[in-house]
């Protein structure tokens, strides 16, 4: 039975295809964002220190946190929604497994939580830049000192992919997030979707459920919510992964073709330097 302070969201996991149910409870203290087993224990904080890479062929395609045997996967959309709403102290009650993917965006989480009280956290500010490069792909991500939040994702696919070069930015404003970023859905190229289906993955999904983009750039059996929806969704993921710092990062962050892995490494660098002498101040 839910109390008036509890909010429930349910669906199925993107990778597991299993039913998934989460219950949101107001944190009783400044405990941060925590994932809690329904029995009350174990629990794991949504912090980069607990980030893990899932095993199997899909490892690295989502964000996973774990402590001992308690693991929760595909948390990036929820963390993005919480950061966008400026909610930094909340308990997310769920069994070990995967959060519901909903429609592939963060909109369902935002709609469920938008009336929840803001629970702000002390921001992090940088004294120096941090950067992570992937020499193999040319992707990179950099966080630079700034007086306000400015996150930018630059999407670049090879010629013939069907997706034009595009970018999108967020200035930290919750309304901007709710209206312009939260509705952007996860996507894949048609050739990627065919390969994954051939491998027996995602049997529960069709192009009507998730964006599958044809070589001509048009979604198959679907329509874009925004002309630059792919870049907006990548920014959504970026915001969620940066939330693993546990507090808002007040910085200029530019992500160029970057992945979950690069953002996680950036978070590790920043978290490891949470000292004024090393480049971060509260």
Tab-separated table of C-alpha atoms in Angstrom:
chain	number	residue	atom	x	y	z
A	1	UNK	CA	0.000	0.000	0.000
A	2	UNK	CA	1.420	3.374	-0.976
A	3	UNK	CA	1.512	6.335	1.358
A	4	UNK	CA	0.644	9.832	0.073
A	5	UNK	CA	4.395	10.536	-0.070
A	6	UNK	CA	5.033	7.640	-2.447
A	7	UNK	CA	4.900	7.694	-6.235
A	8	UNK	CA	4.915	4.557	-8.366
A	9	UNK	CA	6.137	4.084	-11.939
A	10	UNK	CA	6.090	0.747	-13.742
A	11	UNK	CA	6.922	-0.708	-17.130
A	12	UNK	CA	9.509	-3.106	-18.517
A	13	UNK	CA	13.267	-3.093	-18.862
A	14	UNK	CA	14.858	-2.139	-22.180
A	15	UNK	CA	17.511	-4.855	-22.112
A	16	UNK	CA	15.903	-7.432	-19.814
A	17	UNK	CA	12.313	-7.128	-21.145
A	18	UNK	CA	11.211	-7.951	-17.603
A	19	UNK	CA	8.445	-6.119	-15.740
A	20	UNK	CA	9.878	-3.343	-13.610
A	21	UNK	CA	8.336	-1.323	-10.802
A	22	UNK	CA	9.838	1.562	-8.875
A	23	UNK	CA	8.500	3.429	-5.870
A	24	UNK	CA	9.746	6.929	-5.070
A	25	UNK	CA	9.901	8.041	-1.452
A	26	UNK	CA	10.971	11.383	-0.045
A	27	UNK	CA	14.338	11.007	1.630
A	28	UNK	CA	14.246	11.387	5.402
A	29	UNK	CA	17.556	13.234	5.405
A	30	UNK	CA	20.137	14.772	3.076
A	31	UNK	CA	21.003	11.265	1.932
A	32	UNK	CA	21.274	11.928	-1.800
A	33	UNK	CA	19.714	9.746	-4.484
A	34	UNK	CA	19.593	6.160	-3.242
A	35	UNK	CA	18.322	2.925	-4.745
A	36	UNK	CA	16.818	0.787	-2.009
A	37	UNK	CA	15.635	-2.825	-2.002
A	38	UNK	CA	11.941	-3.182	-1.007
A	39	UNK	CA	13.067	-5.029	2.124
A	40	UNK	CA	14.881	-1.864	3.196
A	41	UNK	CA	18.334	-3.297	2.631
A	42	UNK	CA	20.612	-3.339	0.729
A	43	UNK	CA	20.798	0.126	-0.768
A	44	UNK	CA	23.241	1.800	-3.136
A	45	UNK	CA	23.912	5.489	-3.643
A	46	UNK	CA	23.685	6.889	-7.168
A	47	UNK	CA	27.351	7.861	-7.203
A	48	UNK	CA	30.163	7.220	-9.664
A	49	UNK	CA	31.975	5.131	-7.040
A	50	UNK	CA	29.306	2.449	-7.482
A	51	UNK	CA	29.117	2.534	-11.294
A	52	UNK	CA	29.701	-0.840	-12.930
A	53	UNK	CA	29.844	-2.178	-16.493
A	54	UNK	CA	27.218	-4.797	-17.279
A	55	UNK	CA	28.470	-8.123	-18.568
A	56	UNK	CA	27.598	-9.452	-22.006
A	57	UNK	CA	27.471	-7.941	-25.489
A	58	UNK	CA	25.484	-4.900	-24.357
A	59	UNK	CA	27.913	-3.867	-21.638
A	60	UNK	CA	28.534	-0.131	-21.721
A	61	UNK	CA	25.278	0.725	-23.501
A	62	UNK	CA	23.620	1.870	-20.288
A	63	UNK	CA	24.482	3.033	-16.778
A	64	UNK	CA	24.571	0.495	-13.961
A	65	UNK	CA	25.296	0.896	-10.262
A	66	UNK	CA	25.816	-1.957	-7.833
A	67	UNK	CA	26.896	-2.896	-4.361
A	68	UNK	CA	27.624	-6.571	-3.787
A	69	UNK	CA	24.801	-8.513	-5.489
A	70	UNK	CA	22.357	-5.597	-5.563
A	71	UNK	CA	22.560	-3.986	-9.006
A	72	UNK	CA	20.244	-1.554	-10.774
A	73	UNK	CA	20.599	-0.995	-14.523
A	74	UNK	CA	19.565	1.655	-17.041
A	75	UNK	CA	19.317	4.396	-14.443
A	76	UNK	CA	20.466	7.258	-16.696
A	77	UNK	CA	16.995	8.445	-17.766
A	78	UNK	CA	15.739	8.602	-14.191
A	79	UNK	CA	18.879	10.365	-12.964
A	80	UNK	CA	18.494	12.826	-15.826
A	81	UNK	CA	14.897	13.557	-14.818
A	82	UNK	CA	15.891	14.052	-11.183
A	83	UNK	CA	18.729	16.404	-12.119
A	84	UNK	CA	16.441	18.297	-14.489
A	85	UNK	CA	13.890	18.728	-11.698
A	86	UNK	CA	16.601	19.617	-9.142
A	87	UNK	CA	15.732	16.630	-6.940
A	88	UNK	CA	18.946	15.413	-5.287
A	89	UNK	CA	17.588	13.629	-2.207
A	90	UNK	CA	15.144	10.783	-2.850
A	91	UNK	CA	14.829	7.047	-2.254
A	92	UNK	CA	14.116	4.890	-5.308
A	93	UNK	CA	12.714	1.586	-4.095
A	94	UNK	CA	13.192	-1.289	-6.524
A	95	UNK	CA	14.359	-4.870	-6.617
A	96	UNK	CA	17.690	-5.607	-8.229
A	97	UNK	CA	17.319	-5.480	-11.991
A	98	UNK	CA	16.548	-2.795	-14.519
A	99	UNK	CA	14.469	0.363	-14.345
A	100	UNK	CA	11.500	0.690	-16.729
A	101	UNK	CA	12.404	2.219	-20.086
A	102	UNK	CA	8.896	3.705	-20.505
A	103	UNK	CA	8.793	5.367	-23.956
A	104	UNK	CA	12.578	5.639	-24.196
A	105	UNK	CA	12.677	9.173	-22.817
A	106	UNK	CA	12.661	10.753	-19.348
A	107	UNK	CA	9.195	12.241	-19.805
A	108	UNK	CA	7.356	9.572	-17.799
A	109	UNK	CA	9.629	10.116	-14.809
A	110	UNK	CA	9.279	13.897	-15.078
A	111	UNK	CA	5.488	13.689	-15.220
A	112	UNK	CA	5.433	11.427	-12.167
A	113	UNK	CA	7.834	13.546	-10.120
A	114	UNK	CA	7.287	17.125	-11.285
A	115	UNK	CA	5.046	17.960	-8.292
A	116	UNK	CA	7.599	16.584	-5.835
A	117	UNK	CA	9.375	19.194	-3.714
A	118	UNK	CA	12.761	20.394	-4.891
A	119	UNK	CA	15.559	18.971	-2.753
A	120	UNK	CA	18.611	20.905	-3.787
A	121	UNK	CA	22.236	19.992	-3.189
A	122	UNK	CA	25.350	22.132	-2.929
A	123	UNK	CA	26.727	22.524	-6.464
A	124	UNK	CA	30.207	21.547	-7.551
A	125	UNK	CA	32.326	24.193	-9.241
A	126	UNK	CA	35.574	23.622	-11.068
A	127	UNK	CA	38.870	25.460	-10.679
A	128	UNK	CA	40.368	23.831	-13.758
A	129	UNK	CA	39.200	21.904	-16.832
A	130	UNK	CA	38.837	18.133	-17.014
A	131	UNK	CA	38.898	16.216	-20.292
A	132	UNK	CA	38.589	12.626	-21.505
A	133	UNK	CA	39.445	11.561	-25.074
A	134	UNK	CA	38.825	8.384	-27.044
A	135	UNK	CA	41.688	8.256	-29.525
A	136	UNK	CA	40.101	5.362	-31.423
A	137	UNK	CA	36.886	7.208	-32.293
A	138	UNK	CA	37.793	10.872	-31.935
A	139	UNK	CA	35.104	11.300	-29.288
A	140	UNK	CA	35.797	13.526	-26.304
A	141	UNK	CA	34.180	15.251	-23.359
A	142	UNK	CA	35.416	18.290	-21.471
A	143	UNK	CA	34.211	20.155	-18.387
A	144	UNK	CA	35.405	23.735	-17.986
A	145	UNK	CA	35.021	26.213	-15.111
A	146	UNK	CA	31.919	28.394	-15.458
A	147	UNK	CA	29.577	30.480	-13.330
A	148	UNK	CA	26.462	28.665	-14.513
A	149	UNK	CA	25.432	25.361	-16.058
A	150	UNK	CA	25.909	24.975	-19.773
A	151	UNK	CA	25.891	21.431	-21.135
A	152	UNK	CA	26.226	20.799	-24.872
A	153	UNK	CA	26.102	17.538	-26.810
A	154	UNK	CA	27.508	17.416	-30.354
A	155	UNK	CA	26.239	14.462	-32.385
A	156	UNK	CA	28.312	13.374	-35.359
A	157	UNK	CA	27.613	10.179	-37.303
A	158	UNK	CA	29.598	8.942	-40.318
A	159	UNK	CA	28.268	9.763	-43.805
A	160	UNK	CA	25.472	7.434	-44.863
A	161	UNK	CA	24.062	6.975	-41.370
A	162	UNK	CA	21.026	9.112	-42.158
A	163	UNK	CA	21.529	11.356	-39.123
A	164	UNK	CA	22.756	14.855	-39.892
A	165	UNK	CA	25.258	16.616	-37.649
A	166	UNK	CA	23.333	18.222	-34.810
A	167	UNK	CA	23.760	19.542	-31.290
A	168	UNK	CA	21.688	20.685	-28.355
A	169	UNK	CA	22.364	22.595	-25.125
A	170	UNK	CA	20.942	22.923	-21.618
A	171	UNK	CA	21.340	25.918	-19.337
A	172	UNK	CA	20.232	24.209	-16.124
A	173	UNK	CA	16.672	25.565	-16.242
A	174	UNK	CA	14.083	22.941	-15.143
A	175	UNK	CA	11.376	24.217	-17.491
A	176	UNK	CA	13.760	24.054	-20.445
A	177	UNK	CA	14.630	20.501	-19.440
A	178	UNK	CA	11.021	19.389	-19.007
A	179	UNK	CA	9.834	20.773	-22.342
A	180	UNK	CA	12.841	20.447	-24.637
A	181	UNK	CA	14.962	17.536	-23.365
A	182	UNK	CA	12.891	15.117	-21.270
A	183	UNK	CA	10.643	14.038	-24.217
A	184	UNK	CA	13.601	13.023	-26.442
A	185	UNK	CA	13.706	9.243	-26.931
A	186	UNK	CA	16.473	6.707	-27.244
A	187	UNK	CA	17.202	5.613	-30.804
A	188	UNK	CA	19.224	3.296	-32.998
A	189	UNK	CA	20.191	3.105	-36.639
A	190	UNK	CA	18.300	0.565	-38.737
A	191	UNK	CA	21.424	-1.525	-39.324
A	192	UNK	CA	22.091	-1.624	-35.570
A	193	UNK	CA	18.517	-2.687	-34.849
A	194	UNK	CA	18.671	-5.460	-37.467
A	195	UNK	CA	21.937	-6.780	-36.036
A	196	UNK	CA	20.592	-6.770	-32.487
A	197	UNK	CA	17.358	-8.494	-33.517
A	198	UNK	CA	19.360	-11.123	-35.427
A	199	UNK	CA	21.303	-11.798	-32.244
A	200	UNK	CA	18.040	-12.484	-30.424
A	201	UNK	CA	18.000	-9.207	-28.519
A	202	UNK	CA	15.072	-6.846	-27.944
A	203	UNK	CA	12.370	-9.293	-29.128
A	204	UNK	CA	9.787	-7.244	-27.199
A	205	UNK	CA	10.401	-4.033	-29.152
A	206	UNK	CA	9.320	-2.731	-32.559
A	207	UNK	CA	10.119	0.584	-34.300
A	208	UNK	CA	6.820	1.866	-32.946
A	209	UNK	CA	8.187	1.440	-29.424
A	210	UNK	CA	11.630	2.965	-29.959
A	211	UNK	CA	13.083	5.206	-32.659
A	212	UNK	CA	14.768	3.229	-35.433
A	213	UNK	CA	16.274	5.527	-38.040
A	214	UNK	CA	16.460	4.493	-41.697
A	215	UNK	CA	19.419	5.385	-43.957
A	216	UNK	CA	17.396	8.280	-45.377
A	217	UNK	CA	17.182	9.805	-41.891
A	218	UNK	CA	13.502	9.135	-41.305
A	219	UNK	CA	12.182	7.057	-38.376
A	220	UNK	CA	10.625	3.730	-39.380
A	221	UNK	CA	6.925	3.502	-38.414
A	222	UNK	CA	7.410	6.507	-36.153
A	223	UNK	CA	7.916	10.277	-36.181
A	224	UNK	CA	10.397	12.622	-34.561
A	225	UNK	CA	9.222	14.722	-31.640
A	226	UNK	CA	11.932	17.232	-32.574
A	227	UNK	CA	14.001	17.505	-35.778
A	228	UNK	CA	17.141	17.101	-33.650
A	229	UNK	CA	15.707	14.492	-31.265
A	230	UNK	CA	18.830	12.250	-31.370
A	231	UNK	CA	21.091	15.065	-30.110
A	232	UNK	CA	18.549	15.987	-27.451
A	233	UNK	CA	18.443	12.406	-26.221
A	234	UNK	CA	22.228	12.202	-26.066
A	235	UNK	CA	22.148	15.362	-23.957
A	236	UNK	CA	19.490	13.737	-21.757
A	237	UNK	CA	21.847	10.801	-21.179
A	238	UNK	CA	24.743	13.171	-20.494
A	239	UNK	CA	22.761	14.992	-17.798
A	240	UNK	CA	21.856	11.673	-16.184
A	241	UNK	CA	25.410	10.364	-16.164
A	242	UNK	CA	26.786	13.634	-14.741
A	243	UNK	CA	24.290	13.226	-11.883
A	244	UNK	CA	26.526	10.400	-10.635
A	245	UNK	CA	28.555	13.191	-9.037
A	246	UNK	CA	25.712	13.421	-6.520
A	247	UNK	CA	25.350	17.184	-6.936
A	248	UNK	CA	24.799	19.656	-9.768
A	249	UNK	CA	27.974	20.287	-11.731
A	250	UNK	CA	28.158	24.025	-12.421
A	251	UNK	CA	30.400	24.007	-15.466
A	252	UNK	CA	30.521	24.284	-19.208
A	253	UNK	CA	30.435	20.688	-20.418
A	254	UNK	CA	30.947	19.911	-24.088
A	255	UNK	CA	30.474	16.308	-25.186
A	256	UNK	CA	31.575	15.525	-28.743
A	257	UNK	CA	30.278	12.121	-29.863
A	258	UNK	CA	30.897	10.899	-26.337
A	259	UNK	CA	29.461	7.759	-24.767
A	260	UNK	CA	28.365	6.644	-21.317
A	261	UNK	CA	31.899	5.367	-20.758
A	262	UNK	CA	33.540	8.736	-21.434
A	263	UNK	CA	31.108	10.583	-19.174
A	264	UNK	CA	31.657	8.020	-16.423
A	265	UNK	CA	35.411	8.527	-16.698
A	266	UNK	CA	34.962	12.303	-16.546
A	267	UNK	CA	32.894	11.865	-13.375
A	268	UNK	CA	35.609	9.660	-11.884
A	269	UNK	CA	38.226	12.309	-12.592
A	270	UNK	CA	36.135	15.073	-11.043
A	271	UNK	CA	35.097	12.967	-8.044
A	272	UNK	CA	38.733	12.059	-7.471
A	273	UNK	CA	39.628	15.744	-7.349
A	274	UNK	CA	36.963	16.940	-4.919
A	275	UNK	CA	39.434	19.160	-3.122
A	276	UNK	CA	40.056	22.876	-3.802
A	277	UNK	CA	43.743	22.217	-4.388
A	278	UNK	CA	42.949	19.543	-6.970
A	279	UNK	CA	40.383	21.436	-8.993
A	280	UNK	CA	36.927	21.199	-7.434
A	281	UNK	CA	35.273	23.263	-4.737
A	282	UNK	CA	31.879	22.986	-3.075
